[in-house]
Amino acid sequence: MGDSTTASRPGKGTVFVRSEICKGCSFCVDFCPTDCLSFSTEFNPKGYHFPVLSAPEACTGCDLCGLYCPDFAIYGERWKDIDERKAKGRPQPVPEPAAPAPVKPAWGTLVPTDPRGVLTGLHFMDGDHATCEGAIAAGCRFAAGYPITPSTEVVERFAARIPVVGGLFIQMEDELASSIAVQGAAWGGKKTLSVTSGPGFSLMMEHIGLAAVTETPGVWVNVQRGGPSTGLPTLPGQADMMQAKWGSHGDYEIIALVPNSPQECFDLMIKAFNLSEVYRCPVMFMMDEVVGHMVERVEIPPAERIQVVPRRLTTKPKGEYLPFATTSEDLVPEMTVAGAGHRIHVTGLTHDERGYPAMNAAAQDKMVTRLVRKIRDHADALVDVREHYLDDAEIVVVSYGITSRIAKSAVDDARARGLRVGHLRLRIVWPFPAARIRALCQHAKAFLVPELNMGQVVLEIERVVAGQAKVIGIPHAGGSVHEPDAILKKIIEATQ
Amino acid sequence: MTTPNTAENLFRDIDTVNPVMPYLRQDRIPHIWCPGCGIGTTVNCFTRALTESGMDLDQIVVVSGIGCTGRVAGYLNLDSFHTTHGRAIPFATGLKLANPKLKVVVYSGDGDLAAIGGNHLVHAARRNMDLMVICVNNFTYGMTGGQVAPTTPLGARLSTMPYGNYDPPFNLPFLADACGAAYVARWTVFHVRQLAKSMLEGLRKKGFVFIEALSPCPTLYLRRNKRGEGVDELKYYKQNSIIKHGADTKEVGLTFDGKIVVGKFIDRERPTWLNAMNEHLTQQLGGKYTPYGG
Ligand SMILES: Cc1ncc(C[n+]2csc(CCOP(=O)(O)OP(=O)(O)O)c2C)c(N)n1
Ligand code: SF4
Ligand code: SF4
Ligand code: SF4
Ligand SMILES: [Mg+2]
């Protein structure tokens, strides 16, 4: 059909059929206003009868058939339009604008942050507020949250501060919404923050998985409180450490930072944003109620001394960019934003380099392997610990967050008593600094692990130490913090 | 100056004149939808609306949730996001607010938007978030095998309502209207021209647009309810629809085999969330505030 010789033009228009993709639904045949279609007696390769123009004299080329066809297998056109189209000929391709000179991707370098909103100077503020300031200083211009103690102050401050900085806060209807609104905003080009605690962190888990699989950068703050469930809204816990790593279904890797002071809330927040840009993965900021609410001195440096990582935006021309393609040296793909003309598709389904769903074991293996390797292969680069007295330590106390402050004082105390004890404080817990812990096994007889949970990070230490030293947890169900003496007592026991 | 990526420029190739083709990721066709499923028909209407709109297609983004309808995002050759079940609207909200110059369209199923995503739907309508939501209502969860949905008419049989449905359904236009949507329309996939026109109006409207498109799911809903094939359901739509623009949305609830009121029900002016924010903060903060534009 579609013959353009005048002899075969009994009607005003005609139809074009891609018979091979027709599914024989009869929409076109039944709803052609002039009844000029009927079904072929032949079958197409899928076994369907397809439409034929059986009364060509009646076809007006109205394209109602095309509008109905759910399989995009037929369309109609008026001869007049066909002739016009053909007379115009194949139009000259519209010249694409000259490809911009290849520029060195900006993401390879650190740049000083946008000075707007950087509150340079000395402050006394709590950890929640310092977290907010860190985010703004890191270039975060979009936050979404839902109120929950003890994290609310972070977004309250953001809501107050961001209008004059040139950004936006939206209080969403729940944490499911806020944890995905930030991802929409990330694909709109923003650096984003979502903030929660306790039950809200559980609700956010679905979208941690989405961010991991779509490689959407962003920072998620969890000011940990006692759990499970509603638990202890106003009191501290550290029992979400495993949830931060494993909480969404499926295999993926995240990065988790744990500050232990308001100053660190500020400093590590900058780092958290930078890491999420470098690795394009969700970065968890695992505070706790005490760190969130303690007021201390916070020094905010001048903006030019705050170095941030710009997004890895592709410089590839339209049509050449594959949103999830990587090289063997660099496991992190270049990103783009919606509206840049690349016509990207981004899905939570297992996908290929184009971003298209690819539901098979080979695609799954390729994608998941890369998602975990892009973090695991960089575990050494991601080590961030603070060490005290480890050179000769026989006993190593490993801790993080608020617990590290108590553990440190217990270790100082033990040292004063002449005990060979050291302290390892984790500022990045995930990925786990396994190599550093293994190295300590050369001297260490025992690792002590106080944490505000019934034994979480201690399990990772047991796994890494693998029987080369004793690993002793010092659990605490949360609601308060450890007594320094309780840790000291365990240290003394371990030396005996 | 870059070439505006309007439909006109896409029709450069004289061999691909099927007006829907330039909008599809050709390498993904044929699609997964069953014979006689109406989702593809709604896609035709959407693409005709895009053509009519003359908009720069690079600035149009489609966001879907999960379901048979949710697959629309993956077939359209636009920036497209296939998110999680029920959460297309909050994703779209974040995207729109991050870059208000984009036209963000949410394209998803009734279960996705009204069940698991119901909370987001009502809040986005309340906020008058500048989004166009196309809800393909096939009265069931197609993707998971035909379970009862919050749109299923009373009496219909579904795999999880084997003795007939007693779970009262939403009247979606009423819900969207009551929550403050700026534009509410309902059509069926029989009403292709009207549906395309509503979609065009929706693309041009500022504020929360909700367009319900009733659509056959022959494989599950129709078969289980002995309603014939897709084409039979379109005939049913044709015979039983009453066009009533401006109808009181309270009155447009659907039943298993009753009349279907279709039309443009609501078209009102309300400040969008972003305009309200900018206006309010300008008032409150004066010169300190630069209106947010992305
Ligand atoms: C959190 C979650 N729960 C359940 C599902 C399973 N699921 C996938 S699609 C779907 C229903 C889709 O129904 P609808 O939105 O009406 O789309 P349709 O398939 O009918 O077009 C469900 C329940 C899921 N993907 N995610
Ligand atoms: S173009 Fe119009 S008249 Fe011709 S077959 Fe299609 S629907 Fe019928
Ligand atoms: S409407 Fe399309 S799929 Fe259905 S019979 Fe006609 S050509 Fe085939
Ligand atoms: S199951 Fe139903 S909704 Fe899904 S593609 Fe098939 S007919 Fe369409
Ligand atoms: Mg459905």
Coordinates of C-alpha atoms and ligand atoms in Angstrom, one line a residue, chain B residues 39 66-69 108-112 135-143 147 149 151 215 217, ligand 5:
Chain B
I39 CA -2.1 1.8 26.8
I66 CA 5.6 0.7 38.0
G67 CA 3.0 -1.3 36.1
C68 CA 2.1 -2.0 32.5
T69 CA 1.4 1.7 32.1
S108 CA 1.2 5.8 35.1
G109 CA -1.5 3.3 36.0
D110 CA -4.5 3.6 38.3
G111 CA -3.0 1.3 41.0
D112 CA 0.3 3.0 40.9
C135 CA -3.6 8.1 34.7
V136 CA -4.4 5.0 32.5
N137 CA -7.2 3.4 34.4
N138 CA -7.8 -0.2 33.5
F139 CA -9.6 -0.9 36.8
T140 CA -6.9 -3.4 37.8
Y141 CA -3.3 -4.1 38.5
G142 CA -2.3 -5.3 35.0
M143 CA 1.4 -6.0 35.6
Q147 CA -5.7 -8.0 41.2
A149 CA -7.4 -1.9 42.5
T151 CA -10.5 1.9 41.0
S215 CA -8.5 1.8 28.9
C217 CA -7.0 -4.6 29.9
Ligands
MG5 MG -4.1 -0.5 36.2

